[in-house]
Amino acid sequence: LMDACVVPPQHAALDGGGSGDGGDGAGGAPPGPQPLPQLLVPLARTETRGCSDVQRLVSAASLLCVLLKYSNPCHASAAQGLLVLLISRLPKVRRHTAEQLYVTLLSMDAAELPGMPSDDGTPAPAITDDALEQLQATLLSTCWDGSADEARAARDALAALLRVPAPVMKAVNKGAGARQQGRDENESYAALLDDFARGL
C-alpha cells in the first residue's frame, strides 16, 4: 500500500468517468473506477481496526498522512483515521502519528485543509492560518507517548481545529475492558522491548 500511495495529488481529481472529448455523446457509458486515493483511505483504516501490530499501525499512519493532502472526501476520511491513531493504546503509535502529521502540516497551507462536508454535500470552508498554527503547536507540545488522557484531550482539540468530528470509539463491557487493559499493557511492553532490541 505504501508504494501504491505515491500518486501526484493532481491525479486525485481524475474520476475516470466518460471517454474524453471524443465521446459518442450517448450518455450510456458506465462510470469509471474510483480515484486511487479514495480506495486507499478505507483500506488503510480497515487495517488499523483491532490491530496491535505496531509496524502495521505506523505504516498506516504514514499512508494516511500522504492521503491527507488530497481533496474531500479523501481528506476528511484520512483525517479521521489519523485522529483514531492519535489515541492508540500503543504509545509508539501515538507518537509516530503525531510526528508524521506535524511534518505533513508543515508542507501544507491552511487552504488545503477543508473540514468535513455537511450532510447535504456542501463543501466545508478551509481552516484559518491561525488554526493551522494551533494544530502544529498542539502536536509539538503534547507528550504523545505519555498519558493516554493527555493524548485524548489533545486529539479532541485537533479535531475541533481541523473541523472534522472525532470518531467515537465503541464502548466495551467492564470485564472485557479489564482483559483488554491487560493485553494492552503486554503489547506496549513487547513493543518497547522490540524497539530496544533494534536500537530505537
PDB file of C-alpha atoms in Angstrom, residues 58-175:
ATOM      1  CA  VAL A  58       2.758   3.220  11.961  1.00  0.00           C
ATOM      2  CA  SER A  59       2.737   2.345   8.250  1.00  0.00           C
ATOM      3  CA  ALA A  60      -0.987   3.140   8.117  1.00  0.00           C
ATOM      4  CA  ALA A  61      -0.347   6.469   9.852  1.00  0.00           C
ATOM      5  CA  SER A  62       2.311   7.395   7.286  1.00  0.00           C
ATOM      6  CA  LEU A  63      -0.001   6.439   4.426  1.00  0.00           C
ATOM      7  CA  LEU A  64      -2.928   8.425   5.843  1.00  0.00           C
ATOM      8  CA  CYS A  65      -0.688  11.489   6.160  1.00  0.00           C
ATOM      9  CA  VAL A  66       0.077  11.238   2.439  1.00  0.00           C
ATOM     10  CA  LEU A  67      -3.628  10.876   1.645  1.00  0.00           C
ATOM     11  CA  LEU A  68      -4.487  13.873   3.838  1.00  0.00           C
ATOM     12  CA  LYS A  69      -3.204  16.112   1.021  1.00  0.00           C
ATOM     13  CA  TYR A  70      -5.968  15.047  -1.370  1.00  0.00           C
ATOM     14  CA  SER A  71      -9.356  16.723  -1.633  1.00  0.00           C
ATOM     15  CA  ASN A  72     -12.548  15.569   0.097  1.00  0.00           C
ATOM     16  CA  PRO A  73     -13.889  13.016   0.717  1.00  0.00           C
ATOM     17  CA  CYS A  74     -10.366  11.584   0.862  1.00  0.00           C
ATOM     18  CA  HIS A  75      -9.045  14.360   3.121  1.00  0.00           C
ATOM     19  CA  ALA A  76     -11.739  14.164   5.809  1.00  0.00           C
ATOM     20  CA  SER A  77     -11.636  10.361   5.987  1.00  0.00           C
ATOM     21  CA  ALA A  78      -7.836  10.336   6.236  1.00  0.00           C
ATOM     22  CA  ALA A  79      -8.033  12.956   8.994  1.00  0.00           C
ATOM     23  CA  GLN A  80     -10.467  10.808  10.956  1.00  0.00           C
ATOM     24  CA  GLY A  81      -8.199   7.796  10.584  1.00  0.00           C
ATOM     25  CA  LEU A  82      -5.298   9.819  11.984  1.00  0.00           C
ATOM     26  CA  LEU A  83      -7.436  11.063  14.883  1.00  0.00           C
ATOM     27  CA  VAL A  84      -8.064   7.432  15.840  1.00  0.00           C
ATOM     28  CA  LEU A  85      -4.362   6.563  15.733  1.00  0.00           C
ATOM     29  CA  LEU A  86      -3.512   9.582  17.899  1.00  0.00           C
ATOM     30  CA  ILE A  87      -5.273   7.846  20.797  1.00  0.00           C
ATOM     31  CA  SER A  88      -3.974   4.357  20.062  1.00  0.00           C
ATOM     32  CA  ARG A  89      -3.360   2.221  23.140  1.00  0.00           C
ATOM     33  CA  LEU A  90       0.246   1.890  21.950  1.00  0.00           C
ATOM     34  CA  PRO A  91       2.353   4.963  22.887  1.00  0.00           C
ATOM     35  CA  LYS A  92       4.785   4.467  19.994  1.00  0.00           C
ATOM     36  CA  VAL A  93       1.905   4.609  17.506  1.00  0.00           C
ATOM     37  CA  ARG A  94       0.568   7.821  19.043  1.00  0.00           C
ATOM     38  CA  ARG A  95       3.999   9.452  18.906  1.00  0.00           C
ATOM     39  CA  HIS A  96       4.725   8.355  15.352  1.00  0.00           C
ATOM     40  CA  THR A  97       1.311   9.533  14.127  1.00  0.00           C
ATOM     41  CA  ALA A  98       1.760  12.960  15.749  1.00  0.00           C
ATOM     42  CA  GLU A  99       5.253  13.349  14.293  1.00  0.00           C
ATOM     43  CA  GLN A 100       4.156  12.385  10.796  1.00  0.00           C
ATOM     44  CA  LEU A 101       1.095  14.635  10.957  1.00  0.00           C
ATOM     45  CA  TYR A 102       3.223  17.571  12.100  1.00  0.00           C
ATOM     46  CA  VAL A 103       5.666  17.101   9.214  1.00  0.00           C
ATOM     47  CA  THR A 104       2.752  16.811   6.786  1.00  0.00           C
ATOM     48  CA  LEU A 105       1.136  20.017   8.030  1.00  0.00           C
ATOM     49  CA  LEU A 106       4.431  21.883   7.608  1.00  0.00           C
ATOM     50  CA  SER A 107       4.167  21.242   3.871  1.00  0.00           C
ATOM     51  CA  MET A 108       0.528  22.341   3.596  1.00  0.00           C
ATOM     52  CA  ASP A 109      -1.302  25.664   3.530  1.00  0.00           C
ATOM     53  CA  ALA A 110      -4.452  26.303   5.540  1.00  0.00           C
ATOM     54  CA  ALA A 111      -6.397  26.485   2.264  1.00  0.00           C
ATOM     55  CA  GLU A 112      -5.552  22.813   1.679  1.00  0.00           C
ATOM     56  CA  LEU A 113      -7.293  21.754   4.896  1.00  0.00           C
ATOM     57  CA  PRO A 114     -11.065  21.742   4.409  1.00  0.00           C
ATOM     58  CA  GLY A 115     -13.302  20.424   7.150  1.00  0.00           C
ATOM     59  CA  MET A 116     -15.926  17.705   6.907  1.00  0.00           C
ATOM     60  CA  PRO A 117     -18.562  18.447   4.231  1.00  0.00           C
ATOM     61  CA  SER A 118     -22.118  18.911   5.504  1.00  0.00           C
ATOM     62  CA  ASP A 119     -24.722  16.165   5.212  1.00  0.00           C
ATOM     63  CA  ASP A 120     -26.139  17.747   2.061  1.00  0.00           C
ATOM     64  CA  GLY A 121     -22.713  17.721   0.423  1.00  0.00           C
ATOM     65  CA  THR A 122     -21.961  21.414   0.891  1.00  0.00           C
ATOM     66  CA  PRO A 123     -18.167  21.843   0.937  1.00  0.00           C
ATOM     67  CA  ALA A 124     -16.699  22.963   4.240  1.00  0.00           C
ATOM     68  CA  PRO A 125     -14.553  26.096   4.337  1.00  0.00           C
ATOM     69  CA  ALA A 126     -10.823  25.672   4.823  1.00  0.00           C
ATOM     70  CA  ILE A 127      -9.330  26.301   8.244  1.00  0.00           C
ATOM     71  CA  THR A 128      -7.599  29.595   9.025  1.00  0.00           C
ATOM     72  CA  ASP A 129      -3.863  30.253   9.182  1.00  0.00           C
ATOM     73  CA  ASP A 130      -4.221  30.725  12.934  1.00  0.00           C
ATOM     74  CA  ALA A 131      -5.876  27.312  13.269  1.00  0.00           C
ATOM     75  CA  LEU A 132      -3.033  25.724  11.308  1.00  0.00           C
ATOM     76  CA  GLU A 133      -0.510  27.267  13.699  1.00  0.00           C
ATOM     77  CA  GLN A 134      -2.511  25.951  16.662  1.00  0.00           C
ATOM     78  CA  LEU A 135      -2.551  22.484  15.103  1.00  0.00           C
ATOM     79  CA  GLN A 136       1.214  22.484  14.789  1.00  0.00           C
ATOM     80  CA  ALA A 137       1.691  23.867  18.309  1.00  0.00           C
ATOM     81  CA  THR A 138      -0.587  21.217  19.842  1.00  0.00           C
ATOM     82  CA  LEU A 139       1.217  18.414  18.045  1.00  0.00           C
ATOM     83  CA  LEU A 140       4.558  19.721  19.318  1.00  0.00           C
ATOM     84  CA  SER A 141       3.574  20.475  22.916  1.00  0.00           C
ATOM     85  CA  THR A 142       1.766  17.209  23.695  1.00  0.00           C
ATOM     86  CA  CYS A 143       3.631  14.234  25.149  1.00  0.00           C
ATOM     87  CA  TRP A 144       2.036  11.674  22.860  1.00  0.00           C
ATOM     88  CA  ASP A 145       3.801   8.672  24.364  1.00  0.00           C
ATOM     89  CA  GLY A 146       2.850   9.742  27.891  1.00  0.00           C
ATOM     90  CA  SER A 147      -0.579   9.855  29.492  1.00  0.00           C
ATOM     91  CA  ALA A 148      -3.412   8.472  27.397  1.00  0.00           C
ATOM     92  CA  ASP A 149      -5.739  11.108  28.911  1.00  0.00           C
ATOM     93  CA  GLU A 150      -3.418  13.906  27.771  1.00  0.00           C
ATOM     94  CA  ALA A 151      -3.303  12.392  24.287  1.00  0.00           C
ATOM     95  CA  ARG A 152      -7.088  12.162  24.125  1.00  0.00           C
ATOM     96  CA  ALA A 153      -7.566  15.793  25.215  1.00  0.00           C
ATOM     97  CA  ALA A 154      -5.046  16.962  22.605  1.00  0.00           C
ATOM     98  CA  ARG A 155      -6.673  14.769  19.948  1.00  0.00           C
ATOM     99  CA  ASP A 156     -10.064  16.332  20.645  1.00  0.00           C
ATOM    100  CA  ALA A 157      -8.541  19.805  20.315  1.00  0.00           C
ATOM    101  CA  LEU A 158      -7.018  18.822  16.961  1.00  0.00           C
ATOM    102  CA  ALA A 159     -10.363  17.506  15.738  1.00  0.00           C
ATOM    103  CA  ALA A 160     -12.026  20.838  16.524  1.00  0.00           C
ATOM    104  CA  LEU A 161      -9.282  22.777  14.737  1.00  0.00           C
ATOM    105  CA  LEU A 162      -9.499  20.501  11.689  1.00  0.00           C
ATOM    106  CA  ARG A 163     -13.316  20.812  11.698  1.00  0.00           C
ATOM    107  CA  VAL A 164     -13.541  17.037  11.499  1.00  0.00           C
ATOM    108  CA  PRO A 165     -15.628  15.084  14.058  1.00  0.00           C
ATOM    109  CA  ALA A 166     -13.514  12.855  16.265  1.00  0.00           C
ATOM    110  CA  PRO A 167     -14.541   9.222  15.698  1.00  0.00           C
ATOM    111  CA  VAL A 168     -16.421   7.739  18.648  1.00  0.00           C
ATOM    112  CA  MET A 169     -14.937   4.509  19.938  1.00  0.00           C
ATOM    113  CA  LYS A 170     -17.300   1.663  20.792  1.00  0.00           C
ATOM    114  CA  ALA A 171     -17.749   1.004  24.500  1.00  0.00           C
ATOM    115  CA  VAL A 172     -16.742  -2.353  25.953  1.00  0.00           C
ATOM    116  CA  ASN A 173     -18.183  -4.087  28.991  1.00  0.00           C
ATOM    117  CA  LYS A 174     -16.261  -3.934  32.257  1.00  0.00           C
ATOM    118  CA  GLY A 175     -14.942  -7.495  32.118  1.00  0.00           C
TER     119      GLY A 175
END
